[in-house]
PDB file of C-alpha atoms in Angstrom:
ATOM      1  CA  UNK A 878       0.000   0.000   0.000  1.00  0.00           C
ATOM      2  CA  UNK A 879       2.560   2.332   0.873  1.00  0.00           C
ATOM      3  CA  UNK A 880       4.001   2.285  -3.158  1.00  0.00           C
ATOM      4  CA  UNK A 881       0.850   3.269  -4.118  1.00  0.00           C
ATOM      5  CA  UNK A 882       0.326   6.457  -2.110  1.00  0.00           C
ATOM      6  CA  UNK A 883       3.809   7.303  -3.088  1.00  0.00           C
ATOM      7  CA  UNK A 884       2.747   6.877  -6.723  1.00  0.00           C
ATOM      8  CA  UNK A 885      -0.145   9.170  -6.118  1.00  0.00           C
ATOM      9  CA  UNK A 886       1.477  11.346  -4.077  1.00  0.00           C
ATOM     10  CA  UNK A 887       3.926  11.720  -6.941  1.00  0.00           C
ATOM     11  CA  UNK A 888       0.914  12.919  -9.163  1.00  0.00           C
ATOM     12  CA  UNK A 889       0.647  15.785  -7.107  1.00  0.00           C
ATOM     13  CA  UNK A 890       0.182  18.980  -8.675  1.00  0.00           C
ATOM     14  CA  UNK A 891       4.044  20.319  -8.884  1.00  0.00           C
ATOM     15  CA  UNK A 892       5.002  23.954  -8.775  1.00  0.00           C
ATOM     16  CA  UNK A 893       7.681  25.520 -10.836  1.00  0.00           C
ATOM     17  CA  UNK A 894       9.119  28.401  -8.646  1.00  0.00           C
ATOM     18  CA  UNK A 895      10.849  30.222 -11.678  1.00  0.00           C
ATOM     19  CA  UNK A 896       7.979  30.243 -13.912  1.00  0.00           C
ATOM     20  CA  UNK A 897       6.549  33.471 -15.018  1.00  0.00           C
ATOM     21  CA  UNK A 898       4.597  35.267 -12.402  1.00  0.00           C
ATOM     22  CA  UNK A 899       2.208  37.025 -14.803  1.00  0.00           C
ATOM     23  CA  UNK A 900       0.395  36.365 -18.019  1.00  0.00           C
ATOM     24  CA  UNK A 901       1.809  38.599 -21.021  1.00  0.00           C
ATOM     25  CA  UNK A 902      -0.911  41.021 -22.965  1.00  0.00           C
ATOM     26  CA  UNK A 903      -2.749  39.173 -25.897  1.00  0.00           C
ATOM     27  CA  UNK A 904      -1.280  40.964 -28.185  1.00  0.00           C
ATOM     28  CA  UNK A 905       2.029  39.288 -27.236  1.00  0.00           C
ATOM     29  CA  UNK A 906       0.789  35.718 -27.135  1.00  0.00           C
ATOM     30  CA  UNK A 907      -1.555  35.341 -30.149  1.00  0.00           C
ATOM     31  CA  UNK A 908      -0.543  36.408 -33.405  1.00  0.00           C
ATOM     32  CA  UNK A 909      -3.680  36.264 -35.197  1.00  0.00           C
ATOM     33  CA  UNK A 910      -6.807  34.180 -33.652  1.00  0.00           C
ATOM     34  CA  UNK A 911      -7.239  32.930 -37.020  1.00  0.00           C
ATOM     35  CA  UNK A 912      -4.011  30.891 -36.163  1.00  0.00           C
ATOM     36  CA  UNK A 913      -4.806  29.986 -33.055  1.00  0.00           C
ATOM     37  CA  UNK A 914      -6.869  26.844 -31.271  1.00  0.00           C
ATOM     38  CA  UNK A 915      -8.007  27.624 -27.520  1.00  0.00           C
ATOM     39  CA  UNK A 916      -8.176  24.829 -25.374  1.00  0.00           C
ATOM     40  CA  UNK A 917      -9.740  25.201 -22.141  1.00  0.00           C
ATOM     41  CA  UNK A 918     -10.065  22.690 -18.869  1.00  0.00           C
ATOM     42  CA  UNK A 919     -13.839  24.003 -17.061  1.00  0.00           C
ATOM     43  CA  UNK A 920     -13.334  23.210 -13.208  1.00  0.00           C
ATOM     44  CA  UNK A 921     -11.407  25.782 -11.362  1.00  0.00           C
ATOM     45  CA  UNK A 922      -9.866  27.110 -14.541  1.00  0.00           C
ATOM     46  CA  UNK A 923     -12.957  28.605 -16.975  1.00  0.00           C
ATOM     47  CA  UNK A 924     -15.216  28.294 -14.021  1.00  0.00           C
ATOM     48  CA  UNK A 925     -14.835  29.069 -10.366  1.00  0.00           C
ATOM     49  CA  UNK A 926     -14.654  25.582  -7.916  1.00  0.00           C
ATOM     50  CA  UNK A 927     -18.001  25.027  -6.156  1.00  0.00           C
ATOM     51  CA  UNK A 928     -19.022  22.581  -3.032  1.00  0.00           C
ATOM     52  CA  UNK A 929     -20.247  20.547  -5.601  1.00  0.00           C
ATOM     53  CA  UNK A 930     -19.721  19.178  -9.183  1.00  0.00           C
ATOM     54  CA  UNK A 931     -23.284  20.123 -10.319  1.00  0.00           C
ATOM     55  CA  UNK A 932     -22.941  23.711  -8.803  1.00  0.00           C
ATOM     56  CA  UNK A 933     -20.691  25.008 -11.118  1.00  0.00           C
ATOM     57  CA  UNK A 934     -22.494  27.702 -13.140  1.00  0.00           C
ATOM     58  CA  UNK A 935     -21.455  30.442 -15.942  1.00  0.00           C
ATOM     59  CA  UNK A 936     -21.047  33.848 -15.266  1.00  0.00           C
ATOM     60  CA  UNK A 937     -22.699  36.560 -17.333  1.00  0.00           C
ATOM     61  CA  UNK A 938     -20.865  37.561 -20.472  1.00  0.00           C
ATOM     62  CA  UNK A 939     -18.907  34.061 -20.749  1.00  0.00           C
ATOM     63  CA  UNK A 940     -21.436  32.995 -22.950  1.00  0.00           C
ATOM     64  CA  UNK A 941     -20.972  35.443 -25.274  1.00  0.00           C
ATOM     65  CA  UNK A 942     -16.746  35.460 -25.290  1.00  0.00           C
ATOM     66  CA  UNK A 943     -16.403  31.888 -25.544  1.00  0.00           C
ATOM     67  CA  UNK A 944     -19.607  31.919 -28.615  1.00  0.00           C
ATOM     68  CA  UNK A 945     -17.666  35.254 -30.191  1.00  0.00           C
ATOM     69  CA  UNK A 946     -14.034  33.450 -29.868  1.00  0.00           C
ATOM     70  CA  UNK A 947     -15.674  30.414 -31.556  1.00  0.00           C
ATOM     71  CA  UNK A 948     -16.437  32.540 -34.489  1.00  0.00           C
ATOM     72  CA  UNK A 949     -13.204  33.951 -34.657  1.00  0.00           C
ATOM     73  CA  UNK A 950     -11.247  30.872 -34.618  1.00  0.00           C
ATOM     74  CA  UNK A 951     -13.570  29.754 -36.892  1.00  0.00           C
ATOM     75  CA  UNK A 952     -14.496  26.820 -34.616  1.00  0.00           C
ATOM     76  CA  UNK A 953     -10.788  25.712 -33.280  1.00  0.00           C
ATOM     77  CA  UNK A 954     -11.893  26.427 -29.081  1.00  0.00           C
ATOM     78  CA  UNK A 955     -12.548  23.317 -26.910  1.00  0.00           C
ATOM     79  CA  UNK A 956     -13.435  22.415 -23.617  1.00  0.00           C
ATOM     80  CA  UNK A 957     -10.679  19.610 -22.030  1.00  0.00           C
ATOM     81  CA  UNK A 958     -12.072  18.142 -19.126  1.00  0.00           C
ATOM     82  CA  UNK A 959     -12.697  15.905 -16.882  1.00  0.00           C
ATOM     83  CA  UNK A 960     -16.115  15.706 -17.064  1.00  0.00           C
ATOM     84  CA  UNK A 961     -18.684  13.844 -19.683  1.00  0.00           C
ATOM     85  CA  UNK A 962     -20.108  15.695 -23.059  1.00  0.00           C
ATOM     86  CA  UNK A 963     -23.354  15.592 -21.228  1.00  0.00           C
ATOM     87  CA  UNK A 964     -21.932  16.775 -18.184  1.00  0.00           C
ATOM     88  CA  UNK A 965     -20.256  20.155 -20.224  1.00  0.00           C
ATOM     89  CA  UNK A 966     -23.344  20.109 -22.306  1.00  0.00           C
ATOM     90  CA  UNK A 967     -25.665  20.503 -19.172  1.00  0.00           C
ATOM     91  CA  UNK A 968     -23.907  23.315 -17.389  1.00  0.00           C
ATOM     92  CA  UNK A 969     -23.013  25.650 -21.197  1.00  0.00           C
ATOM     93  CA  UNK A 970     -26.617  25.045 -22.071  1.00  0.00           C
ATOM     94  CA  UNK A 971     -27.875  25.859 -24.623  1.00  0.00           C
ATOM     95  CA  UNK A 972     -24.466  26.198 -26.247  1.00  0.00           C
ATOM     96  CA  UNK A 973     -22.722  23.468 -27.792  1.00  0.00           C
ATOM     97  CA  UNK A 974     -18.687  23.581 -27.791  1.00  0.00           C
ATOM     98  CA  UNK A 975     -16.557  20.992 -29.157  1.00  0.00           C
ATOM     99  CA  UNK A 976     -14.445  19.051 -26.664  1.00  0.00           C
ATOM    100  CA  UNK A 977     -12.517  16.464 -25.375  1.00  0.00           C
ATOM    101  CA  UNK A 978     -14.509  14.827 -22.429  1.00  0.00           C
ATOM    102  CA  UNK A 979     -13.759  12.511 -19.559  1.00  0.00           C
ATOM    103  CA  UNK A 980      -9.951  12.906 -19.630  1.00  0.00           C
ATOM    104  CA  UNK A 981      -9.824  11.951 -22.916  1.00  0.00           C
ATOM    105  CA  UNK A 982     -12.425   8.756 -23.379  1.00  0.00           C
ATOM    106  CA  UNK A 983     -14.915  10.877 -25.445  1.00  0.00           C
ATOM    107  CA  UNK A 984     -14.493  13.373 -28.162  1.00  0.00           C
ATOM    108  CA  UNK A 985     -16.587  15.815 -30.000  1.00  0.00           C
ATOM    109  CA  UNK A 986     -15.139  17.620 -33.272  1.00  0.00           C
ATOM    110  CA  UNK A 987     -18.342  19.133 -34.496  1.00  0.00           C
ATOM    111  CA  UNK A 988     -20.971  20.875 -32.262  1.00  0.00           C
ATOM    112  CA  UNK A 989     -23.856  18.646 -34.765  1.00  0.00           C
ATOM    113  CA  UNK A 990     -22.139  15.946 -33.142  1.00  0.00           C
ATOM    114  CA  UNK A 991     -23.044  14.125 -29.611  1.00  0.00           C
ATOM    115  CA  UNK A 992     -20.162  12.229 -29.802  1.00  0.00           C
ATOM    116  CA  UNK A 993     -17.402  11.509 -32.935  1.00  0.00           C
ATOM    117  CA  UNK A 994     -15.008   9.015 -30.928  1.00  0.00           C
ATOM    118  CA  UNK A 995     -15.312   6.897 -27.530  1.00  0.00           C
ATOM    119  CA  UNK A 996     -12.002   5.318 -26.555  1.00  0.00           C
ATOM    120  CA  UNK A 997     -13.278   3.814 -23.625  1.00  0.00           C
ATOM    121  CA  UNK A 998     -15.342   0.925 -22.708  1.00  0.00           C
ATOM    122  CA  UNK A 999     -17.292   1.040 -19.935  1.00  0.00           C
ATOM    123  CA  UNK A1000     -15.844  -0.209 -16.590  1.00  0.00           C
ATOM    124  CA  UNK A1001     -16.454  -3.275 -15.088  1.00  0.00           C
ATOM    125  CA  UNK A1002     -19.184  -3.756 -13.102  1.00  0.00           C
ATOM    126  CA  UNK A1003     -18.094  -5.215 -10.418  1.00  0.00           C
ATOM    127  CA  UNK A1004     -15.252  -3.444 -10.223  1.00  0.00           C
ATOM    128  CA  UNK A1005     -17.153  -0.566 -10.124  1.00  0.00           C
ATOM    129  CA  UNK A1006     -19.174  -1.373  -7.256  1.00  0.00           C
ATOM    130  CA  UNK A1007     -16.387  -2.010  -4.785  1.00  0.00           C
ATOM    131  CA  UNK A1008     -15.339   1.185  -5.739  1.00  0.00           C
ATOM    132  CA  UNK A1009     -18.470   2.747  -5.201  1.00  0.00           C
ATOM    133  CA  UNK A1010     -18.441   1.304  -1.690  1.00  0.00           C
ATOM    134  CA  UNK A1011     -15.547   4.160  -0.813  1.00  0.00           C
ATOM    135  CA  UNK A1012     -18.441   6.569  -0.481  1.00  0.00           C
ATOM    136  CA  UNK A1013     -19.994   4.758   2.556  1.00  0.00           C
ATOM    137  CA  UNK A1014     -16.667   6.121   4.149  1.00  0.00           C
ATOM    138  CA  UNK A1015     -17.739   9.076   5.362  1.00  0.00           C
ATOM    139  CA  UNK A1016     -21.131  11.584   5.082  1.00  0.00           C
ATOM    140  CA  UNK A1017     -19.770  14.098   2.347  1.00  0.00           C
ATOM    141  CA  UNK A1018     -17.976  11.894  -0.422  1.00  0.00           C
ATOM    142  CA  UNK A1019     -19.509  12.079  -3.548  1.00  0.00           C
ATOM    143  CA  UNK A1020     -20.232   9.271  -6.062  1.00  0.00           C
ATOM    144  CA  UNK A1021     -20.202  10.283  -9.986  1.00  0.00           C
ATOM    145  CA  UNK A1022     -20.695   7.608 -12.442  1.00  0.00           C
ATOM    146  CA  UNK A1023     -19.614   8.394 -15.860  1.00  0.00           C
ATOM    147  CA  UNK A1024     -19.405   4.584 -17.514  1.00  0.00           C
ATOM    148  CA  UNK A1025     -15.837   4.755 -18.429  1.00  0.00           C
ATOM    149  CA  UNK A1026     -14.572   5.941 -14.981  1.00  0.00           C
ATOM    150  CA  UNK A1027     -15.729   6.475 -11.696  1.00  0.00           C
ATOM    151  CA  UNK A1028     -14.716   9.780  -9.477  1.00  0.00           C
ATOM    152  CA  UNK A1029     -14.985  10.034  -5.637  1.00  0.00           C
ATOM    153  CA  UNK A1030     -15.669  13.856  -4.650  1.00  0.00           C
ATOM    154  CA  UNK A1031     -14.344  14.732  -0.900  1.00  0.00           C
ATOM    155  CA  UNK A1032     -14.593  19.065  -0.724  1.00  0.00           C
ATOM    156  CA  UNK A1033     -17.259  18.321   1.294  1.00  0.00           C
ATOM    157  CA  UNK A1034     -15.244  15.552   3.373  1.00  0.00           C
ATOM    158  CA  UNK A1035     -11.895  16.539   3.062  1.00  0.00           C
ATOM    159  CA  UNK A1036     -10.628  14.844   6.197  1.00  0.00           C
ATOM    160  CA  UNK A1037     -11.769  11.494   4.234  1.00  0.00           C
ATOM    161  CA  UNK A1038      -9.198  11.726   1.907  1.00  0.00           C
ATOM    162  CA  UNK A1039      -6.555   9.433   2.887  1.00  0.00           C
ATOM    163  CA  UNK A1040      -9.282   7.074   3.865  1.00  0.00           C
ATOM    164  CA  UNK A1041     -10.270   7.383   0.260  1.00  0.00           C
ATOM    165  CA  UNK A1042      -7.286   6.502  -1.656  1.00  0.00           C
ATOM    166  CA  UNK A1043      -5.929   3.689   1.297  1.00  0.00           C
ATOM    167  CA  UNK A1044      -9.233   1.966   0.204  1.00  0.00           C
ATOM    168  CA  UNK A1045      -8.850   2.469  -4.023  1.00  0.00           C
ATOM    169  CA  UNK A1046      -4.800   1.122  -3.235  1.00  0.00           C
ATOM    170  CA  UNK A1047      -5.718  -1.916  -1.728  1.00  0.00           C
ATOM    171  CA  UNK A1048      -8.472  -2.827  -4.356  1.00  0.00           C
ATOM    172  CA  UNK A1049      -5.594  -2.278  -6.826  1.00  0.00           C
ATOM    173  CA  UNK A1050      -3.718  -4.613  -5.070  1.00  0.00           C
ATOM    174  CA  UNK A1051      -6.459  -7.384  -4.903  1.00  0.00           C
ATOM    175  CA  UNK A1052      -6.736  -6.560  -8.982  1.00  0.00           C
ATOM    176  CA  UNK A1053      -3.118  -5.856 -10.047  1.00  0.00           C
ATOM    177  CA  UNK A1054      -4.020  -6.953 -13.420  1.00  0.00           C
ATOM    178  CA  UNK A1055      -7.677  -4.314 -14.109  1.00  0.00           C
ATOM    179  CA  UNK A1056      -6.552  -1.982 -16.384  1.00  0.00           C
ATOM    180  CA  UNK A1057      -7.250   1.100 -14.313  1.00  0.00           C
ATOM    181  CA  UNK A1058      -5.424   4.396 -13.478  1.00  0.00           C
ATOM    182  CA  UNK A1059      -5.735   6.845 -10.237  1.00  0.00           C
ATOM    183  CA  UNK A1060      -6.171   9.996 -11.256  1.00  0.00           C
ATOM    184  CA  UNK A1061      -5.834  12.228  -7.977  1.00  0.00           C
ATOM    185  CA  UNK A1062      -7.045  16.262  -8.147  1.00  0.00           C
ATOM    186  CA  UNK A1063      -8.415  19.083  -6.588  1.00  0.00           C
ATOM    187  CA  UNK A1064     -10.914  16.820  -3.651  1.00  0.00           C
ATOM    188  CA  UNK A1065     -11.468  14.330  -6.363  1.00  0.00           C
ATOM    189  CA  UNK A1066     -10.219  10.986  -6.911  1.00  0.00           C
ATOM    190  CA  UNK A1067     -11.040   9.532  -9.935  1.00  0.00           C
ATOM    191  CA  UNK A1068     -10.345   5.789 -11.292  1.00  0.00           C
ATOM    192  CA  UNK A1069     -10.278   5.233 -15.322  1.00  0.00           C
ATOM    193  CA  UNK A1070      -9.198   2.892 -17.761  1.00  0.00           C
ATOM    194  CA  UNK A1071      -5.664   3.238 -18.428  1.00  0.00           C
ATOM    195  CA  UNK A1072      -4.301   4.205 -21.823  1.00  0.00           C
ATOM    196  CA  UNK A1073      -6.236   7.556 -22.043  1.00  0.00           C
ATOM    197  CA  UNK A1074      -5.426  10.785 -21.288  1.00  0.00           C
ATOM    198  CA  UNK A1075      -6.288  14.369 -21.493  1.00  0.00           C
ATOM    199  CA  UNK A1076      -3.091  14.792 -23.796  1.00  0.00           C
ATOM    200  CA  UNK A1077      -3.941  11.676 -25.830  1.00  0.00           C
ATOM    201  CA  UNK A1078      -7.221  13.915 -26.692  1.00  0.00           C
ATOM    202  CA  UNK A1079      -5.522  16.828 -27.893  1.00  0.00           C
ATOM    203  CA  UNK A1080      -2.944  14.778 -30.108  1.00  0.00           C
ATOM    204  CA  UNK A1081      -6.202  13.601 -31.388  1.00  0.00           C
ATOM    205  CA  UNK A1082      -8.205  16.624 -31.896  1.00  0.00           C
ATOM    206  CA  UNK A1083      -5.261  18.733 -33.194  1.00  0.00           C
ATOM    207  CA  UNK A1084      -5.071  15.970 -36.157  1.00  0.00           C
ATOM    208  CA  UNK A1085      -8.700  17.108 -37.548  1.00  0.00           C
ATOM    209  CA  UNK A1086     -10.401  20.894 -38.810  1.00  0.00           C
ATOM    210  CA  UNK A1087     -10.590  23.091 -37.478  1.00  0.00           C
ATOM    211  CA  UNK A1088      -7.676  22.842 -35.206  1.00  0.00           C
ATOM    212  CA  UNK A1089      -5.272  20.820 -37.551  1.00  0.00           C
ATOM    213  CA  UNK A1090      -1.978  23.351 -38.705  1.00  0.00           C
ATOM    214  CA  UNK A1091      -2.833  25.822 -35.619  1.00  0.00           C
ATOM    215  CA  UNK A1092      -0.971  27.072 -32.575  1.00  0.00           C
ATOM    216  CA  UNK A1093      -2.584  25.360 -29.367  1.00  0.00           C
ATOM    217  CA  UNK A1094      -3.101  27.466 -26.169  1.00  0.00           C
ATOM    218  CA  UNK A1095      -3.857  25.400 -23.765  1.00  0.00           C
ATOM    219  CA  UNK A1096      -5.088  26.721 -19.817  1.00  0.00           C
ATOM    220  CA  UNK A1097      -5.833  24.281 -17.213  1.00  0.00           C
ATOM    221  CA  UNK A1098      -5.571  24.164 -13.716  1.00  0.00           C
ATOM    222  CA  UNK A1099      -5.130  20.729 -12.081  1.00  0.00           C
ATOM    223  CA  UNK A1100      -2.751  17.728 -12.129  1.00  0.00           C
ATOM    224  CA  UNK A1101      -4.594  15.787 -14.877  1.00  0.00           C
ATOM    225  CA  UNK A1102      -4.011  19.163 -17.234  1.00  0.00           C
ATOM    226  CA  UNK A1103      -0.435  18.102 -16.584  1.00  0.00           C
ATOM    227  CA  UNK A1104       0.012  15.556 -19.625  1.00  0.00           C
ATOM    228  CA  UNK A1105      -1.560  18.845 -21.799  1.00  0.00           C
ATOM    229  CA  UNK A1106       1.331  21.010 -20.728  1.00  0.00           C
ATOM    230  CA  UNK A1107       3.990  18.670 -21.382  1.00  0.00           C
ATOM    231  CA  UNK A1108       3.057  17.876 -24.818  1.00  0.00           C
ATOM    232  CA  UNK A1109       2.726  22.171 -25.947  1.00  0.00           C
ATOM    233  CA  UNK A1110       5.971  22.530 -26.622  1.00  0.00           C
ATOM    234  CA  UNK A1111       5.699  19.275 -29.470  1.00  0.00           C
ATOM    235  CA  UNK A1112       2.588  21.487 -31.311  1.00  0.00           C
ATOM    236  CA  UNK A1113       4.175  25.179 -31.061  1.00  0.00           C
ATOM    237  CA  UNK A1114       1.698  25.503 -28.320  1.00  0.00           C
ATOM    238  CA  UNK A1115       1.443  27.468 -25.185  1.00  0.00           C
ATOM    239  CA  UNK A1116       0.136  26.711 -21.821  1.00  0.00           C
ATOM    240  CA  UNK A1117      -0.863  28.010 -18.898  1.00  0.00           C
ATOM    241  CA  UNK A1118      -1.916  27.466 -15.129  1.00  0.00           C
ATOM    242  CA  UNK A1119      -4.564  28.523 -12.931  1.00  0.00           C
ATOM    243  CA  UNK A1120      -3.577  29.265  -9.127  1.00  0.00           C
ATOM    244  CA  UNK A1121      -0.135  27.893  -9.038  1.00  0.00           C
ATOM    245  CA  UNK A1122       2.943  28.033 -11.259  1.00  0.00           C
ATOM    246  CA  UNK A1123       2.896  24.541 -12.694  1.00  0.00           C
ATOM    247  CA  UNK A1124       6.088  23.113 -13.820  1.00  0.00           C
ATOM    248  CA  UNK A1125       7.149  23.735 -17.816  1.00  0.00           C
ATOM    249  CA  UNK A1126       4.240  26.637 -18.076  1.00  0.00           C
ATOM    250  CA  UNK A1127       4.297  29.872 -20.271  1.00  0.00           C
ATOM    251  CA  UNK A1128       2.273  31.594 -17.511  1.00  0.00           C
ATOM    252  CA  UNK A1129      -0.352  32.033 -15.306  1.00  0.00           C
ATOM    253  CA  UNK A1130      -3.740  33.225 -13.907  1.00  0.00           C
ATOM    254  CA  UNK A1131      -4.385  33.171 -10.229  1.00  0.00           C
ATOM    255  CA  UNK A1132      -8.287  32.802 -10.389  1.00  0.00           C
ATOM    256  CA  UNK A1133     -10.941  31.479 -12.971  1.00  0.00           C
ATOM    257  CA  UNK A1134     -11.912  35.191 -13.616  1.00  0.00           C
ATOM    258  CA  UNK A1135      -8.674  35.984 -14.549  1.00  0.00           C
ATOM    259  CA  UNK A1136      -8.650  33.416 -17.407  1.00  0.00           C
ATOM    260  CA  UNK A1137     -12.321  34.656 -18.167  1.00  0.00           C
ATOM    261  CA  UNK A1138     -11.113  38.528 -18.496  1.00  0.00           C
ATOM    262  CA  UNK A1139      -8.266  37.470 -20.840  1.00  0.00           C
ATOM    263  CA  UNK A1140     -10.257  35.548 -22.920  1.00  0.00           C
ATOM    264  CA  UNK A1141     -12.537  38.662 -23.255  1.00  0.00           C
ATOM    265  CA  UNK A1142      -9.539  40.986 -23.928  1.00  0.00           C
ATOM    266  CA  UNK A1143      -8.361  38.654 -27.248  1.00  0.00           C
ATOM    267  CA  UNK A1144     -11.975  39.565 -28.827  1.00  0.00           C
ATOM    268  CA  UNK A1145     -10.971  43.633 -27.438  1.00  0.00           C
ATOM    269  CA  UNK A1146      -7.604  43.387 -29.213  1.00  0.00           C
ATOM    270  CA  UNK A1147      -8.075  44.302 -32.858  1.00  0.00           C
ATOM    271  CA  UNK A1148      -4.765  43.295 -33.443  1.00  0.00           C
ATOM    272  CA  UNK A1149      -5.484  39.993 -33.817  1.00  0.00           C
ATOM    273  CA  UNK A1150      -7.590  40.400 -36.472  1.00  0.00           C
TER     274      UNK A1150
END
């Protein structure tokens, strides 16, 4: 057991203390938007962190920078997250956006589209169910079944955490052989089928129109965003953090908002036209 908590601890969001300690004006970073893909994790990077998954909402105006930035990218802006199309679907209703969903298992290159690719097949079921169990752990802990993976939310429990990933180590070592990956982040733990990741998704989606030939910009905020920043630098890209200097960043925003009132300031900046 103890391996495995060094593993995840490991996976720990890492901070690079010479990283730059602001973002640089648009201007600076995007050439022309007609260039450029925008990639954008949702929880605690587009969107402020709530008690809860499902109360996450959008703030006035974001609507209308994220429809406007569409437009002027001529379609190249995802979401990369976490969380299931339906999931991203439900809280930018009615908007449509493409994406790259549940770290990577689902995949949506045209907003007419519910879903173009699913690289995941659903977890087993008894699998799932001992994992499932965790939540009877503690009043608090969250249970969010999205097929492919299974995630275990603790803001409201946080003093269940350890308890929470001693009990996912030792089912991995009663099942050495499932095909599963721990996935810790921000009072979340989340268990998936290995082989996908966020950055397998972008590879992916950078291969197909809109975004195929274009810069990436990728901002995210948490350790899964992690395998995004390290493959930027392979695509031209750039990426940023939200609240901390992560490690091999261009940058970064200390709140959501931030990263909202930059995103607003490309569409101000007529010199990315």
């Amino acid at each position: 057991m103890k391996s495995e908590l060094a593993e995840l601890d490991q996976k720990r969001p890492m901070v690079d203390e010479e990283a730059p300690d602001a973002v640089p004006v648009p201007h600076a970073l995007v050439p022309h938007l007609g260039e450029t893909a925008i990639l954008l994790d949702i929880d605690g990077t587009l969107l402020d962190l709530m008690p809860t998954p499902r109360e996450v909402w959008v703030p006035p105006g974001l609507s209308e920078t994220l429809n406007r930035l569409t437009e002027r990218t001529s379609g190249a802006l995802a979401m990369v997250s976490g969380r299931s199309l339906n999931d991203i679907d439900l809280i930018f209703a009615p908007d449509v956006f493409r994406a790259v969903a549940g770290h990577g298992a689902e995949m949506r290159l045209s907003v007419g589209n519910e879903a173009d690719e699913v690289h995941a097949p659903p977890m087993d079921k008894e699998l799932k169910r001992r994992l499932a169990a965790i939540a009877k752990l503690s009043p608090g802990i969250l249970l969010e079944d999205k097929g492919y993976s299974l995630a275990l939310h603790y803001r409201l429990a946080p003093h269940a955490e350890k308890a929470i990933y001693e009990s996912v180590s030792l089912i991995r070592a009663d099942l050495p052989n499932a095909p599963i990956e721990v996935l810790p982040g921000k009072f979340v733990c989340e268990i998936k089928h290995a082989g996908f990741t966020k950055a397998t998704g972008v590879r992916e989606l950078m291969k197909h129109e809109p975004f195929k030939g274009r810069r990436p910009i990728f901002i995210g905020d948490d350790v899964t965003d992690e395998t995004v920043f390290a493959i930027m630098p392979d695509m031209n890209g750039l990426a940023f953090s939200v609240g901390r200097r992560a490690i091999g960043v261009n940058g970064h925003f200390d709140e959501p908002k931030d990263v909202r009132a930059f995103l607003a300031r490309l569409l101000d900046d007529t010199r990315l036209e």
